PDB file of C-alpha atoms in Angstrom:
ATOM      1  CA  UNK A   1     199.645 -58.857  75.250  1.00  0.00           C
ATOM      2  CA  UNK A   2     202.163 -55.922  73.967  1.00  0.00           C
ATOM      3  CA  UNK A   3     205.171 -58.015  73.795  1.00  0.00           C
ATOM      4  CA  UNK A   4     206.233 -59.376  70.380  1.00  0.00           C
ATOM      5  CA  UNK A   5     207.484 -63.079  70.288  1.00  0.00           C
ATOM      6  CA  UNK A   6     210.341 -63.291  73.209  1.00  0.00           C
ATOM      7  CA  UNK A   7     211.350 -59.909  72.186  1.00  0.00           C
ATOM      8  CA  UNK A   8     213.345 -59.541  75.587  1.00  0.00           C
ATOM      9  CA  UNK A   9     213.899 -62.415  78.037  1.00  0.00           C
ATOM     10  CA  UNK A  10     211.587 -63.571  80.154  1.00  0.00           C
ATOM     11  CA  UNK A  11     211.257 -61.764  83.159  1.00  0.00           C
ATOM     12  CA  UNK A  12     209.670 -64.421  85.600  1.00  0.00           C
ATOM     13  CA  UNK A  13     212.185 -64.581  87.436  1.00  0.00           C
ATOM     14  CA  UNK A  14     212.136 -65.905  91.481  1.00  0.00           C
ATOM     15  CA  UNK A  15     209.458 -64.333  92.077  1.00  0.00           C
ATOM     16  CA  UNK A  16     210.206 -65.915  95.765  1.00  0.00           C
ATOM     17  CA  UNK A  17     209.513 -63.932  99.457  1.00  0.00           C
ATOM     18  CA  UNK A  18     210.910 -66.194 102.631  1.00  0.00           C
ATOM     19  CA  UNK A  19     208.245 -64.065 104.927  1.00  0.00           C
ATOM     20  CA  UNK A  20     205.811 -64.633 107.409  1.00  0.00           C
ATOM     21  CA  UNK A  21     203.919 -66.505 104.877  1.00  0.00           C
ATOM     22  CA  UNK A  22     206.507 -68.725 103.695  1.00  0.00           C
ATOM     23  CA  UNK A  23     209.022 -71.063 105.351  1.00  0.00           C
ATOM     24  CA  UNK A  24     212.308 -69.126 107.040  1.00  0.00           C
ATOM     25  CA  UNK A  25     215.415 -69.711 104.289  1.00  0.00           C
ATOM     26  CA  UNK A  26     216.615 -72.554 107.076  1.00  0.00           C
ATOM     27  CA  UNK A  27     213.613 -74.759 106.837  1.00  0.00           C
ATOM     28  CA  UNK A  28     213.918 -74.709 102.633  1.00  0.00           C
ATOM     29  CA  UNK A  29     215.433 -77.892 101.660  1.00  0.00           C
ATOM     30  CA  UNK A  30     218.537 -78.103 100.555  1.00  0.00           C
ATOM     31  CA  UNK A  31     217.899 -79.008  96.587  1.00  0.00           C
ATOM     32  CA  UNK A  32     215.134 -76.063  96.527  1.00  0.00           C
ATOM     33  CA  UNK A  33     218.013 -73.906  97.911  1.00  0.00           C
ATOM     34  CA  UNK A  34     220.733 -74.926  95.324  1.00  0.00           C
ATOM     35  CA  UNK A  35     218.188 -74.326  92.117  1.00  0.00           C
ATOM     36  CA  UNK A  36     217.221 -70.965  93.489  1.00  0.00           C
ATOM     37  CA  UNK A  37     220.888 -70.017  94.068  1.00  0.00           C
ATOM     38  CA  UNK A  38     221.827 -71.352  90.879  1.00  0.00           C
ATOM     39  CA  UNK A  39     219.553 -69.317  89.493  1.00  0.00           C
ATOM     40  CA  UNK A  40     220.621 -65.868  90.680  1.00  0.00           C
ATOM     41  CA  UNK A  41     224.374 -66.678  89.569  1.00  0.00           C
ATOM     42  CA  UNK A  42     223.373 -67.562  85.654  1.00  0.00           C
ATOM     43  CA  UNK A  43     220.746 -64.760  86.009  1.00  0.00           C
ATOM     44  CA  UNK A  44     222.646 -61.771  87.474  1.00  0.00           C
ATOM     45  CA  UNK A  45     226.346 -63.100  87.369  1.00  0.00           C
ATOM     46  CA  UNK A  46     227.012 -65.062  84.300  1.00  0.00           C
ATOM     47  CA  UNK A  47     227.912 -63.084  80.703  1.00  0.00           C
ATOM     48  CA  UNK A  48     224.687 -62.951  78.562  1.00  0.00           C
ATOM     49  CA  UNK A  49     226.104 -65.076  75.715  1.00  0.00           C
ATOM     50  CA  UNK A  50     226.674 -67.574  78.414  1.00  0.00           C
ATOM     51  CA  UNK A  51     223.348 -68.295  80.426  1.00  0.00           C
ATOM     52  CA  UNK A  52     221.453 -70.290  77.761  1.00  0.00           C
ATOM     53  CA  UNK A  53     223.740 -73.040  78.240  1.00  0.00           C
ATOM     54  CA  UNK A  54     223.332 -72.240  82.277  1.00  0.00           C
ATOM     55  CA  UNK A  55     219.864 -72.233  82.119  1.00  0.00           C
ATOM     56  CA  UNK A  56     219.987 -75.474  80.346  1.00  0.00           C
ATOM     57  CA  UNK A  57     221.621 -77.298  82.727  1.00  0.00           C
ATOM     58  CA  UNK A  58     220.102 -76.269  85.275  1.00  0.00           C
ATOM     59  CA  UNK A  59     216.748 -76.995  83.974  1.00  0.00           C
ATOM     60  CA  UNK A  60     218.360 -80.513  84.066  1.00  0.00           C
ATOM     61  CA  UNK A  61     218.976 -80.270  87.766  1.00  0.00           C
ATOM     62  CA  UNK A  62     215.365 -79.177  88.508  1.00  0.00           C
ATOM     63  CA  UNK A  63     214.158 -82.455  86.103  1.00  0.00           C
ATOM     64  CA  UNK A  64     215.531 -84.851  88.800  1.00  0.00           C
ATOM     65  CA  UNK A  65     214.899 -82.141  91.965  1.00  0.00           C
ATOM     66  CA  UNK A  66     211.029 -82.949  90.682  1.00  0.00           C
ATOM     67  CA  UNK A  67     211.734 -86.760  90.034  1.00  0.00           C
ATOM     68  CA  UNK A  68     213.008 -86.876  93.510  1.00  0.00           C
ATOM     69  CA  UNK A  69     210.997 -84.882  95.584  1.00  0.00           C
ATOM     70  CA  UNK A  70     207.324 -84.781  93.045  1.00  0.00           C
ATOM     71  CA  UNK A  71     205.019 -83.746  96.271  1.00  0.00           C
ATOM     72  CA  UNK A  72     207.534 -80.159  96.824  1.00  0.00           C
ATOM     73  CA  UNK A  73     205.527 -77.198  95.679  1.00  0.00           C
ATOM     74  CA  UNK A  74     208.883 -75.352  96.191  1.00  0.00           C
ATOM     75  CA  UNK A  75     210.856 -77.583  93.784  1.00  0.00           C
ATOM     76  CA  UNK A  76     207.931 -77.504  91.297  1.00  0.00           C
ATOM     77  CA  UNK A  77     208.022 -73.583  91.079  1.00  0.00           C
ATOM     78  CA  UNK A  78     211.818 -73.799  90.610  1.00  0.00           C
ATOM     79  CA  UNK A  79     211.763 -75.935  88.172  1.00  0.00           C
ATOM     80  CA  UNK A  80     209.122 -73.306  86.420  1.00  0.00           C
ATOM     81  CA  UNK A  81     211.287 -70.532  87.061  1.00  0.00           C
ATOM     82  CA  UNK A  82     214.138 -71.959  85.351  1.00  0.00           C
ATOM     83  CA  UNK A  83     211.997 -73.472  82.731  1.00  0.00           C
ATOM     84  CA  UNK A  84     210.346 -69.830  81.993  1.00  0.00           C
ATOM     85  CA  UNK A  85     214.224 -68.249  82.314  1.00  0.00           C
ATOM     86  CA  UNK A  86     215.601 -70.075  79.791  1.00  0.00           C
ATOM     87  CA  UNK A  87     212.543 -70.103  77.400  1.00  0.00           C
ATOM     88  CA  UNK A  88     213.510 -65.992  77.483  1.00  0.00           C
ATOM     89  CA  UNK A  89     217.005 -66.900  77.007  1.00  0.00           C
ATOM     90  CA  UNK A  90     216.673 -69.231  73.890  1.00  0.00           C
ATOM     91  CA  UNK A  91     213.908 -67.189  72.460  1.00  0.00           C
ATOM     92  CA  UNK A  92     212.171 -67.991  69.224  1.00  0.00           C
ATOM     93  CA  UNK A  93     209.117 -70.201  68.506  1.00  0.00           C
ATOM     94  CA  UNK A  94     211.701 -73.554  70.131  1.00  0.00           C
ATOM     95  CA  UNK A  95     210.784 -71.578  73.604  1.00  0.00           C
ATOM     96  CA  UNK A  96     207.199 -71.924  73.235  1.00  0.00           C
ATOM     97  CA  UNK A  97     207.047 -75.529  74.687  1.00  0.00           C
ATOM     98  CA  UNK A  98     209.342 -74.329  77.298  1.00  0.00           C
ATOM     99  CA  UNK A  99     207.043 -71.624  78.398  1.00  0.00           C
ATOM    100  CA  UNK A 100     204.290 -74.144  78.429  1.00  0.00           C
ATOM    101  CA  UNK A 101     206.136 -76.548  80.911  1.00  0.00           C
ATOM    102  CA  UNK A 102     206.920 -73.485  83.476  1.00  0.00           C
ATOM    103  CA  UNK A 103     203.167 -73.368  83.182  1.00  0.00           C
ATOM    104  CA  UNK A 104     202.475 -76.902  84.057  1.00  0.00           C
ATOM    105  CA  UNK A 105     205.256 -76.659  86.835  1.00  0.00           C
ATOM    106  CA  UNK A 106     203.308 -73.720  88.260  1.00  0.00           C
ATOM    107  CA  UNK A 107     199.960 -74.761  88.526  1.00  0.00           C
ATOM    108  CA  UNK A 108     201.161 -78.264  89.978  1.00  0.00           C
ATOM    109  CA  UNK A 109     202.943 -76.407  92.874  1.00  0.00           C
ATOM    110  CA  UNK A 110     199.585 -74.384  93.049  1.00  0.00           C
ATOM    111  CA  UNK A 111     197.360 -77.735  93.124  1.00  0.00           C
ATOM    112  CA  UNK A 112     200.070 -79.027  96.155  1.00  0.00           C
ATOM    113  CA  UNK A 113     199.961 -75.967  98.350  1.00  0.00           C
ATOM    114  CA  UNK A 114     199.251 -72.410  96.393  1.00  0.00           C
ATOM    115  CA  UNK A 115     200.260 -70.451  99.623  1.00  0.00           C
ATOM    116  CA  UNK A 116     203.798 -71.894  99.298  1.00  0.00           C
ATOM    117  CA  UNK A 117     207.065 -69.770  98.951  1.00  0.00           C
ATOM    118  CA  UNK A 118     204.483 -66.515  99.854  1.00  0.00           C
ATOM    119  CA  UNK A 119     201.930 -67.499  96.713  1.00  0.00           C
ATOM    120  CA  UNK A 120     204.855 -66.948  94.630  1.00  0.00           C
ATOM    121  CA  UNK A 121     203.442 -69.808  91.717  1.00  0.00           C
ATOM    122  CA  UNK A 122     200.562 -67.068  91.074  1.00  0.00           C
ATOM    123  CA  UNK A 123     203.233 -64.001  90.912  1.00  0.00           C
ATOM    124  CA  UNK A 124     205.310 -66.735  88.337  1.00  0.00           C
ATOM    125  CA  UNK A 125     202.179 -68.235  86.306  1.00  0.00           C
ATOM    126  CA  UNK A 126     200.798 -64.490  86.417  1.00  0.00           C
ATOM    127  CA  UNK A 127     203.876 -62.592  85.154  1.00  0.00           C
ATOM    128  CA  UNK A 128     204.123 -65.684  82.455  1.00  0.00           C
ATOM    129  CA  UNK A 129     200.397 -65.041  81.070  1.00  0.00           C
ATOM    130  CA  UNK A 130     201.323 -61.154  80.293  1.00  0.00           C
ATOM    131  CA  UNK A 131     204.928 -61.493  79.037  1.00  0.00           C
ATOM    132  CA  UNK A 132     204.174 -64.825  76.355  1.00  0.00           C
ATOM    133  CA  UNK A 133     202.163 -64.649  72.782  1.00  0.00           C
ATOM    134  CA  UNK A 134     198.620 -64.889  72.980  1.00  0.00           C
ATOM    135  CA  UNK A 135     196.366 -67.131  70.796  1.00  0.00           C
ATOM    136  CA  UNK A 136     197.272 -68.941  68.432  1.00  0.00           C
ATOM    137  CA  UNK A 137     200.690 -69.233  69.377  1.00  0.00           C
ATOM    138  CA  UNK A 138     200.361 -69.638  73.231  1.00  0.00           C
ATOM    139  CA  UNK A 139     198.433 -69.038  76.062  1.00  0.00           C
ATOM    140  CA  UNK A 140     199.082 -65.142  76.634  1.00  0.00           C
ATOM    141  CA  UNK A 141     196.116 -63.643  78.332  1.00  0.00           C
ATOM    142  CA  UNK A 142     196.753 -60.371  79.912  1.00  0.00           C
ATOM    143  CA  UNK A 143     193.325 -60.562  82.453  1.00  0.00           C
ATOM    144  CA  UNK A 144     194.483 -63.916  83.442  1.00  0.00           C
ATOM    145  CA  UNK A 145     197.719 -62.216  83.894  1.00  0.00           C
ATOM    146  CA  UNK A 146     196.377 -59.537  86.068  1.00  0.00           C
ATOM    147  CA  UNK A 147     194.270 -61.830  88.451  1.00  0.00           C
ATOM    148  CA  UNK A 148     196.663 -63.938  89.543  1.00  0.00           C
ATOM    149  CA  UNK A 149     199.449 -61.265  89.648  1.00  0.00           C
ATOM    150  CA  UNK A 150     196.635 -59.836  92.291  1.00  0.00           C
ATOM    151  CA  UNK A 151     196.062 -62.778  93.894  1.00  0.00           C
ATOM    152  CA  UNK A 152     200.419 -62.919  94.732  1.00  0.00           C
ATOM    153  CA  UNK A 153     199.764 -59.781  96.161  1.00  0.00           C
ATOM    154  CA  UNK A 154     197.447 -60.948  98.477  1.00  0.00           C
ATOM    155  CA  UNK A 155     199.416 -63.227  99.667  1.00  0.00           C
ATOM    156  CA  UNK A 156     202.100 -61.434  99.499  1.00  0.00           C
ATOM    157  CA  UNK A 157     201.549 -57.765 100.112  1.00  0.00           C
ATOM    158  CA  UNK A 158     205.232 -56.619 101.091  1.00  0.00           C
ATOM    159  CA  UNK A 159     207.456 -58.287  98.777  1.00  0.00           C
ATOM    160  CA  UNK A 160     209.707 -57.370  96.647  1.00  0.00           C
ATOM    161  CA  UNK A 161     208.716 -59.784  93.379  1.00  0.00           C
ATOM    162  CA  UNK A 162     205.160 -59.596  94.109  1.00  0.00           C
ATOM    163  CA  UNK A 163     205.387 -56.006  93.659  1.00  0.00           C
ATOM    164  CA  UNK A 164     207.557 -55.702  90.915  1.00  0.00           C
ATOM    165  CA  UNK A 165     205.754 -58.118  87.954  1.00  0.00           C
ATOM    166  CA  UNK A 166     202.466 -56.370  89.320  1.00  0.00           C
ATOM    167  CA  UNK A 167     204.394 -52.688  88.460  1.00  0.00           C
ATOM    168  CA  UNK A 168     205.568 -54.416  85.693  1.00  0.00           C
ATOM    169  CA  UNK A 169     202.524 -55.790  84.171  1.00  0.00           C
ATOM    170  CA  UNK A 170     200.755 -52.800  85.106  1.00  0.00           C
ATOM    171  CA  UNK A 171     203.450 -50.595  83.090  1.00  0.00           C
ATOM    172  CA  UNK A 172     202.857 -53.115  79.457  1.00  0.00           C
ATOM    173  CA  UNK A 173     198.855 -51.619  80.432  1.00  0.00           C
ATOM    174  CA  UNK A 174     199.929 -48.000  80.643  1.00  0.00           C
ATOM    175  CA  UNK A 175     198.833 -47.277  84.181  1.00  0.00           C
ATOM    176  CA  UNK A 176     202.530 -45.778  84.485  1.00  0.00           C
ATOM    177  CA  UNK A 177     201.460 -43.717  87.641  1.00  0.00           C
ATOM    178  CA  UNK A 178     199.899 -47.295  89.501  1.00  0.00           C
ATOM    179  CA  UNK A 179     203.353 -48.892  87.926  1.00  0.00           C
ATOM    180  CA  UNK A 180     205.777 -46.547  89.682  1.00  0.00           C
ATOM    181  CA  UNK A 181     203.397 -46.928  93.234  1.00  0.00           C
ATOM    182  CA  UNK A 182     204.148 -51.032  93.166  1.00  0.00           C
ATOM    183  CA  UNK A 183     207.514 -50.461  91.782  1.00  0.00           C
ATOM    184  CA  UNK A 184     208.720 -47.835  94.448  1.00  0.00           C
ATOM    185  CA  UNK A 185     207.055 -50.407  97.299  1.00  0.00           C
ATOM    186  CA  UNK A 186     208.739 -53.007  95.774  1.00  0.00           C
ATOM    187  CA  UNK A 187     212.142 -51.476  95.991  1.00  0.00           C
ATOM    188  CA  UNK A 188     211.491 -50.874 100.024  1.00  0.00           C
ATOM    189  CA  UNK A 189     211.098 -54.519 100.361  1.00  0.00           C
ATOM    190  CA  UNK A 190     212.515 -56.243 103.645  1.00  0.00           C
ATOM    191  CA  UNK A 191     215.696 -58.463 102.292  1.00  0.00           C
ATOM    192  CA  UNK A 192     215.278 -61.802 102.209  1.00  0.00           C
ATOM    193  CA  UNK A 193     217.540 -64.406 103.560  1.00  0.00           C
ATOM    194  CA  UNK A 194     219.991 -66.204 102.093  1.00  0.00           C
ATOM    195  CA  UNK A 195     218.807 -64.111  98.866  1.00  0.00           C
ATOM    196  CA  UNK A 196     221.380 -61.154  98.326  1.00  0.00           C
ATOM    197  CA  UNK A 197     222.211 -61.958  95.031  1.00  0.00           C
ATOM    198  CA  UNK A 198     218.588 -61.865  93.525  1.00  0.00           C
ATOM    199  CA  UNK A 199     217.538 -59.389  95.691  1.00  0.00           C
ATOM    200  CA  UNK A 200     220.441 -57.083  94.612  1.00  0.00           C
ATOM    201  CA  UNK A 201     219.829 -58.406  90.883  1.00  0.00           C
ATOM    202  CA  UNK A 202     216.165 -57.627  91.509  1.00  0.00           C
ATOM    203  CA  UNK A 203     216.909 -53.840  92.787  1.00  0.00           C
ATOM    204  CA  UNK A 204     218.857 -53.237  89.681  1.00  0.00           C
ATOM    205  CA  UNK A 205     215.995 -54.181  87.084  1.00  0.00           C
ATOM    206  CA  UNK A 206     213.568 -52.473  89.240  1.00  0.00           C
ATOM    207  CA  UNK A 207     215.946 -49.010  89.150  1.00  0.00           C
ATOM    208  CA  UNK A 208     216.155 -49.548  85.620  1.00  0.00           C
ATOM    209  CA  UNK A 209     212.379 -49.330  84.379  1.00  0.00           C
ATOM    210  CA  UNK A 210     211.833 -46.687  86.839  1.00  0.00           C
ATOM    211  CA  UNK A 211     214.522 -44.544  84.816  1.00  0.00           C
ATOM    212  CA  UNK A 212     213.088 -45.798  81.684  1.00  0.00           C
ATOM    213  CA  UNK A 213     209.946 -44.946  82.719  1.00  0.00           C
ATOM    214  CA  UNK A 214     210.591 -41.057  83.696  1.00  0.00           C
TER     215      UNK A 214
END
C-alpha cells in the first residue's frame, strides 16, 4: 500500500451503478436516495474547508437510515461510503476507526445481498483495502484490494465506479497502460439515473488522473 497515512482523501466514493444488475433509481428507497444525494452535494459541491462538518452529519443521517432499515444492503453501503468519505476528510490517525466502520458497513451489506447496488460493497471494501495503512495501523492489503475490486467488475463490467477504483488501484501498482484501459472505459460509462451530480463529479476526477498520468 503506496499511500502514506490519509495523505489525500479517501477516494471510495459511490462507487454505485443503477444497471441491469441493480434496482432502476425508482425502486431505491427514498432514505438510500437522500444519503447518496447528500453525498454528491458535500462531495462535488460544497467548499473543501466545509465538507468535514458535511460528512459528519451526514454520517449521522446514515446512523439512524441503518437503525431504521438494519436488513437494507443499500443503506448499509451508504452508510460505508460516507463513513470512508469523511475518514479522508478528517484525516489523521482519529480516521482510522472511521475507516474500520465503512469496513464493517461493507461487508454487512455483502453478508445481506453482495450483488446489491451492481456489487458495488466489493468496488467500496476493495478501493478501501488499497487506499488505507497496512499493518500495524490498519487493515491495508493491496491483494485483498485487487480481488474484490475484480470481483465489482464482474458484477459490474460497464460501470463507471467499477472501472475507475480498478484504473485507480491499478495506477498505485504501476500498470499505467492497464490503468488508462479501465479508466478510458470508465469514462464511456452509460449515465446513471437520478445520478448527474456524481456522475459529472466522477468524470472530472477520472479526466484528472488521466492528465496526471500522461
Amino acid at each position: 500500500m503506496s499511500y502514506t497515512l490519509f495523505a489525500r482523501a479517501l477516494i471510495v466514493a459511490g462507487a454505485m451503478s443503477l444497471g441491469a444488475a441493480s434496482a432502476h433509481a425508482e425502486e431505491v428507497a427514498g432514505y438510500v436516495k437522500d444519503l447518496y444525494h447528500g453525498w454528491a452535494h458535500v462531495r462535488y459541491e460544497v467548499d473543501a474547508k466545509e465538507q468535514e462538518k458535511g460528512y459528519q452529519n451526514l454520517k449521522g443521517q446514515a446512523d439512524q437510515a441503518v437503525d431504521a432499515h438494519p436488513e437494507d444492503p443499500n443503506v448499509w453501503i451508504w452508510k460505508g461510503v460516507i463513513t470512508s468519505t469523511y475518514a479522508g476528510a478528517k484525516g489523521g490517525l482519529k480516521a482510522l476507526s472511521l475507516v474500520k466502520e465503512a469496513r464493517d458497513c461493507f461487508e454487512k451489506a455483502m453478508a445481506l445481498n453482495a450483488n446489491a447496488f451492481g456489487g458495488s460493497a466489493y468496488t467500496s471494501l476493495g478501493a478501501l483495502y488499497y487506499q488505507v495503512p497496512g499493518w500495524p495501523l490498519s487493515f491495508g492489503d493491496d491483494k485483498e484490494a485487487g480481488k474484490l475490486l475484480r470481483k465489482g467488475l464482474e458484477i459490474n463490467p460497464d460501470g463507471i465506479d467499477a472501472n475507475f477504483f480498478y484504473g485507480d488501484y491499478l495506477r498505485e501498482q504501476g500498470d499505467l497502460k492497464q490503468a488508462k484501459l479501465y479508466l478510458e472505459k470508465a469514462l464511456q460509462a452509460t449515465p446513471r439515473p437520478d445520478r448527474q451530480v456524481a456522475d459529472a463529479g466522477r468524470r472530472g476526477e477520472i479526466q484528472a488522473l488521466l492528465k496526471k498520468m500522461k
